[in-house]
Amino acid sequence: MVGLFKQKTPVNILVLFVAGILIKLPMFIHPVSLGVNEADTFIYRQFLRFLEERTSPGFLAGLAYFLLFIQAMLLNRFFNDYRMIAKSNYLPAMSYLLISSLLPEWNRFSAPLLLNTFTLVMFYALFRMYNQQRIRGLVFNIGLSLGLASFAYAPSLFLIIWVLPGLLVMKPVKINEWIICILGLLTPYYLYASYLFIEGDWGWDKVLPAFSFHLPGLKQSFWLAGATFLLIIPFLAGGYFVQVNLRRMLIQVRKNWSLILIYMLVSMVIPFFTRNADFTSWITIVIPFSAFHACAYYYPEKRWFPLILFWATVAYVLVFQYYEKGWIT
């Protein structure tokens, strides 16, 4: 399978789609009702209520998989278009679908799952900045994407500490361009506040995002240790291969990897501002980990190493799903 996804052939899109459904089959067989947490905004709660009243859990499971697959393909396109790896392939998309299968919470429709979509849009705009002379439109769109993401998931506002340094990494920017980014961030809030004021339904609690710091209250288990191991080992291997090949990369590619690394550090902070007892909010780390996992599958000269990583991850997911029934709640 690893050798298959190393090739850039259109049929791999269909193979990925089918393979993703097969490895995530319990999310369709045993769909669960959606939940909310305190970091979910008022607008997202209303949207969620609208979906639950008019659709079934099975439809929401399909919608979640659709988002996961689209996100995987977007990440894969960035890698191929910007030569993040020496040759074009489908390993980033494979890694994304595989990593997101490690925990059942990462396969449910949620606000953090929506955040990943907006994050990939911001990645696309940041990557494009390097070769652009006029970047004000891109900078505004980055801020706008972040503002829309925070409408669903309040802690996503912390990505501003990734976006602003990210602008400097990709291209020297002026203070006024930072201001444009912040204006883009504030635009959705301004429009929504104006709408509420006109309708006579004004309230700060409906406009301002609310979140607070919490230490995760997660239960330790053998399965959590296994998922962590399968996340960390390929990540370390991928990081090693990126470092080894860094001198061969173009300057833009080096900047792109720096951007991914900064995002990884920020994405590991976001879950601390959500009070929940599961791993839903930790799906934000899937994007950067998938990037490094793809390198762990691509660069090793000895074929047995990526094969062991791949089949060990598949075996863990299948055993957790069917033997331990970890996806059935």
Coordinates of C-alpha atoms in Angstrom, one line a residue:
M1 CA 0.0 0.0 0.0
V2 CA 2.8 2.4 0.8
G3 CA 4.4 1.7 -2.6
L4 CA 1.0 2.3 -4.3
F5 CA 0.6 5.7 -2.6
K6 CA 4.1 6.8 -3.5
Q7 CA 2.9 7.0 -7.1
K8 CA 1.0 10.0 -8.4
T9 CA -1.8 8.4 -10.4
P10 CA -5.4 9.6 -10.4
V11 CA -6.7 6.1 -9.5
N12 CA -5.1 6.6 -6.0
I13 CA -7.8 9.2 -5.2
L14 CA -10.5 6.5 -5.6
V15 CA -8.3 4.0 -3.7
L16 CA -7.8 6.5 -0.9
F17 CA -11.6 7.2 -0.7
V18 CA -12.5 3.5 -0.5
A19 CA -9.7 2.6 1.9
G20 CA -10.7 5.5 4.2
I21 CA -14.2 4.3 4.3
L22 CA -13.1 0.7 5.1
I23 CA -10.8 1.7 7.9
K24 CA -13.4 4.1 9.4
L25 CA -16.3 1.8 8.8
P26 CA -17.5 1.8 12.5
M27 CA -18.2 5.5 12.3
F28 CA -20.9 4.6 9.7
I29 CA -22.1 1.4 11.4
H30 CA -22.3 3.0 14.9
P31 CA -22.9 6.7 14.3
V32 CA -23.0 8.7 17.5
S33 CA -25.0 11.9 18.4
L34 CA -23.0 15.1 18.4
G35 CA -22.0 16.9 21.5
V36 CA -20.9 20.4 22.4
N37 CA -18.4 21.9 24.8
E38 CA -17.9 25.3 26.3
A39 CA -15.5 26.3 23.6
D40 CA -18.2 25.9 20.9
T41 CA -19.6 29.3 20.0
F42 CA -23.3 30.3 20.0
I43 CA -23.4 30.2 16.2
Y44 CA -21.9 26.7 16.1
R45 CA -24.4 25.5 18.7
Q46 CA -27.3 26.8 16.6
F47 CA -25.9 25.3 13.5
L48 CA -25.4 21.9 15.3
R49 CA -29.0 22.0 16.5
F50 CA -30.2 22.8 13.0
L51 CA -28.3 19.7 11.6
E52 CA -29.5 17.4 14.4
E53 CA -33.2 18.4 13.9
R54 CA -33.1 17.8 10.1
T55 CA -30.6 15.0 9.6
S56 CA -29.7 11.7 11.1
P57 CA -26.5 10.6 12.8
G58 CA -25.6 8.6 9.7
F59 CA -25.7 11.7 7.6
L60 CA -23.5 13.6 10.1
A61 CA -21.0 10.7 10.0
G62 CA -20.9 10.9 6.2
L63 CA -20.4 14.7 6.5
A64 CA -17.5 14.2 8.9
Y65 CA -15.8 11.7 6.5
F66 CA -16.4 14.1 3.6
L67 CA -14.6 16.8 5.5
L68 CA -11.7 14.5 6.5
F69 CA -11.3 13.3 2.9
I70 CA -11.3 16.9 1.5
Q71 CA -8.8 18.0 4.2
A72 CA -6.5 15.0 3.3
M73 CA -6.6 15.9 -0.4
L74 CA -6.0 19.6 0.3
L75 CA -2.9 18.8 2.4
N76 CA -1.8 16.4 -0.4
R77 CA -2.1 19.1 -3.0
F78 CA 0.0 21.6 -1.0
F79 CA 2.7 19.0 -0.7
N80 CA 2.7 18.3 -4.4
D81 CA 2.3 21.8 -5.7
Y82 CA 5.1 23.3 -3.4
R83 CA 7.5 20.3 -3.7
M84 CA 7.5 19.6 0.0
I85 CA 8.8 16.1 -0.9
A86 CA 11.1 15.3 -3.8
K87 CA 8.4 13.6 -5.9
S88 CA 4.6 14.0 -6.1
N89 CA 2.7 11.3 -4.3
Y90 CA -0.4 10.6 -2.2
L91 CA 1.4 9.8 1.1
P92 CA 0.3 13.0 2.9
A93 CA -3.4 12.2 2.2
M94 CA -2.8 8.6 3.3
S95 CA -1.1 9.7 6.5
Y96 CA -4.0 12.1 7.2
L97 CA -6.7 9.5 6.9
L98 CA -4.6 7.0 8.8
I99 CA -3.7 9.3 11.7
S100 CA -7.3 10.5 12.1
S101 CA -8.4 6.9 12.5
L102 CA -6.3 6.4 15.6
L103 CA -9.0 7.9 17.9
P104 CA -12.8 7.7 17.4
E105 CA -13.3 11.4 18.5
W106 CA -11.3 12.5 15.4
N107 CA -13.9 11.0 13.1
R108 CA -17.0 12.9 14.4
F109 CA -18.4 16.1 13.2
S110 CA -17.1 18.8 15.5
A111 CA -16.0 22.4 15.7
P112 CA -12.2 21.5 15.8
L113 CA -12.8 19.4 12.6
L114 CA -14.2 22.5 10.9
L115 CA -11.2 24.4 12.2
N116 CA -8.9 22.1 10.3
T117 CA -10.6 23.1 7.1
F118 CA -10.0 26.8 7.7
T119 CA -6.5 26.1 8.8
L120 CA -5.7 24.4 5.5
V121 CA -7.1 27.5 3.7
M122 CA -4.8 29.6 5.7
F123 CA -1.8 27.4 4.9
Y124 CA -2.7 27.7 1.2
A125 CA -2.7 31.5 1.4
L126 CA 0.5 31.6 3.4
F127 CA 2.3 29.3 0.9
R128 CA 1.2 31.5 -2.0
M129 CA 2.6 34.7 -0.4
Y130 CA 6.2 33.7 -1.2
N131 CA 6.0 34.4 -4.9
Q132 CA 3.5 37.2 -4.8
Q133 CA 4.3 40.9 -5.0
R134 CA 0.9 42.1 -3.9
I135 CA -0.1 40.2 -0.8
R136 CA -2.7 42.4 0.9
G137 CA -5.6 40.4 -0.5
L138 CA -4.0 37.1 0.7
V139 CA -3.3 38.7 4.1
F140 CA -6.9 39.8 4.5
N141 CA -8.2 36.4 3.5
I142 CA -5.9 34.7 6.1
G143 CA -7.4 36.9 8.8
L144 CA -10.9 36.4 7.5
S145 CA -10.4 32.6 7.5
L146 CA -9.2 32.8 11.1
G147 CA -12.2 35.0 12.1
L148 CA -14.7 32.5 10.5
A149 CA -13.0 29.6 12.2
S150 CA -13.3 31.3 15.6
F151 CA -17.1 31.6 14.9
A152 CA -17.3 27.8 15.3
Y153 CA -14.5 27.1 17.8
A154 CA -13.4 30.0 20.1
P155 CA -9.8 28.7 20.9
S156 CA -8.9 28.9 17.3
L157 CA -8.2 32.6 18.0
F158 CA -4.9 31.5 19.4
L159 CA -3.8 30.7 15.9
I160 CA -3.1 34.4 15.6
I161 CA 0.2 33.6 17.4
W162 CA 0.9 31.3 14.4
V163 CA -0.4 33.6 11.6
L164 CA 1.5 36.8 12.5
P165 CA 4.9 35.1 12.8
G166 CA 4.0 33.0 9.8
L167 CA 3.6 36.2 7.7
L168 CA 7.2 37.1 8.6
V169 CA 8.5 33.7 7.8
M170 CA 7.0 33.7 4.3
K171 CA 7.7 37.3 3.3
P172 CA 8.8 40.5 5.0
V173 CA 5.6 42.3 5.8
K174 CA 4.8 45.8 7.0
I175 CA 2.8 46.9 10.0
N176 CA -0.1 47.9 7.8
E177 CA -0.3 44.4 6.4
W178 CA -0.5 43.0 9.9
I179 CA -3.3 45.5 10.5
I180 CA -5.1 44.2 7.4
C181 CA -4.8 40.7 8.7
I182 CA -6.4 41.8 12.0
L183 CA -9.1 43.7 10.1
G184 CA -9.9 40.5 8.2
L185 CA -10.2 38.7 11.6
L186 CA -12.6 41.2 12.9
T187 CA -14.8 41.5 9.8
P188 CA -17.1 38.5 10.6
Y189 CA -17.6 39.8 14.2
Y190 CA -18.4 43.3 12.9
L191 CA -21.0 41.9 10.4
Y192 CA -22.6 39.6 12.9
A193 CA -22.7 42.2 15.6
S194 CA -24.4 44.6 13.1
Y195 CA -27.0 42.0 12.2
L196 CA -27.8 41.3 15.9
F197 CA -28.1 45.0 16.5
I198 CA -30.5 45.5 13.6
E199 CA -32.6 42.6 14.7
G200 CA -32.7 43.8 18.3
D201 CA -31.1 40.6 19.6
W202 CA -27.8 42.2 20.7
G203 CA -25.8 40.5 23.4
W204 CA -22.0 40.3 24.1
D205 CA -22.3 36.6 24.9
K206 CA -23.5 36.0 21.3
V207 CA -20.6 37.9 19.8
L208 CA -17.5 37.5 21.9
P209 CA -15.9 34.1 22.0
A210 CA -15.6 32.5 25.4
F211 CA -13.0 30.0 26.6
S212 CA -10.8 29.4 29.6
F213 CA -7.7 27.4 30.5
H214 CA -8.1 23.8 31.7
L215 CA -5.7 20.9 32.2
P216 CA -7.0 18.0 30.1
G217 CA -8.8 15.4 32.3
L218 CA -8.0 12.4 30.0
K219 CA -8.1 8.8 31.2
Q220 CA -4.9 6.9 30.8
S221 CA -5.2 3.5 29.0
F222 CA -3.2 1.0 27.1
W223 CA -4.9 2.1 23.9
L224 CA -4.0 5.7 24.5
A225 CA -0.4 4.7 24.9
G226 CA -0.5 2.8 21.7
A227 CA -2.0 5.7 19.7
T228 CA 0.6 8.0 21.2
F229 CA 3.4 5.6 20.2
L230 CA 2.1 5.4 16.6
L231 CA 2.0 9.2 16.5
I232 CA 5.4 9.9 17.9
I233 CA 7.6 7.3 16.3
P234 CA 6.8 8.2 12.6
F235 CA 6.9 11.9 13.6
L236 CA 10.4 11.6 14.9
A237 CA 11.5 9.6 11.9
G238 CA 9.9 12.1 9.5
G239 CA 11.5 15.0 11.3
Y240 CA 14.9 13.3 11.0
F241 CA 14.5 12.8 7.2
V242 CA 13.3 16.4 6.8
Q243 CA 16.4 17.6 8.6
V244 CA 18.7 15.4 6.5
N245 CA 17.2 16.7 3.2
L246 CA 16.8 20.3 4.3
R247 CA 19.9 21.5 2.4
R248 CA 18.6 20.1 -0.9
M249 CA 15.3 21.9 -0.5
L250 CA 14.4 25.3 -2.1
I251 CA 14.2 28.3 0.2
Q252 CA 10.4 28.4 -0.1
V253 CA 10.2 24.7 0.9
R254 CA 12.3 25.4 3.9
K255 CA 10.0 28.3 4.9
N256 CA 7.0 26.0 4.4
W257 CA 8.4 23.4 6.7
S258 CA 9.1 26.1 9.3
L259 CA 5.5 27.2 9.0
I260 CA 4.3 23.6 9.6
L261 CA 6.5 23.3 12.7
I262 CA 5.3 26.6 14.2
Y263 CA 1.7 25.5 13.6
M264 CA 2.4 22.1 15.3
L265 CA 3.6 23.9 18.5
V266 CA 0.6 26.2 18.6
S267 CA -1.9 23.4 17.8
M268 CA -0.7 21.5 20.9
V269 CA -1.7 24.5 23.0
I270 CA -5.3 25.0 21.7
P271 CA -6.8 21.8 23.4
F272 CA -5.8 23.3 26.8
F273 CA -8.6 25.9 26.3
T274 CA -11.4 23.4 26.0
R275 CA -13.0 21.6 28.9
N276 CA -13.8 18.1 27.7
A277 CA -12.9 14.6 28.7
D278 CA -12.1 13.2 25.3
F279 CA -9.7 13.9 22.4
T280 CA -12.0 15.9 20.1
S281 CA -10.0 19.1 20.4
W282 CA -6.7 17.4 19.7
I283 CA -7.6 16.8 16.0
T284 CA -5.8 20.1 15.3
I285 CA -2.5 18.2 15.6
V286 CA -3.3 15.9 12.8
I287 CA -2.3 18.3 10.0
P288 CA 1.4 18.8 11.1
F289 CA 1.8 15.2 12.2
S290 CA 0.5 14.0 8.8
A291 CA 3.1 16.1 7.1
F292 CA 6.0 14.5 9.0
H293 CA 4.5 11.0 8.8
A294 CA 4.5 11.3 5.0
C295 CA 8.2 11.9 5.1
A296 CA 8.7 8.8 7.3
Y297 CA 6.9 6.8 4.6
Y298 CA 8.7 8.3 1.7
Y299 CA 12.4 8.7 2.5
P300 CA 13.6 5.5 4.1
E301 CA 15.8 3.4 1.8
K302 CA 14.9 0.2 3.5
R303 CA 11.3 -0.7 2.5
W304 CA 10.6 -2.7 5.6
F305 CA 10.5 0.4 7.9
P306 CA 7.5 2.3 6.3
L307 CA 5.7 -1.1 5.8
I308 CA 6.0 -1.9 9.5
L309 CA 4.8 1.6 10.4
F310 CA 1.8 1.4 8.0
W311 CA 0.6 -2.1 8.9
A312 CA 1.2 -1.6 12.6
T313 CA -1.1 1.5 12.5
V314 CA -3.7 -0.3 10.5
A315 CA -3.6 -3.3 12.9
Y316 CA -4.0 -1.0 15.9
V317 CA -7.0 0.8 14.4
L318 CA -8.7 -2.4 13.4
V319 CA -8.2 -4.1 16.8
F320 CA -9.3 -1.0 18.7
Q321 CA -12.4 -0.8 16.6
Y322 CA -13.6 -4.4 16.5
Y323 CA -11.9 -6.2 19.3
E324 CA -11.9 -3.6 22.0
K325 CA -14.9 -1.8 20.5
G326 CA -13.3 1.5 21.1
W327 CA -15.5 3.3 18.6
I328 CA -18.8 2.1 20.0
T329 CA -20.2 4.4 22.7

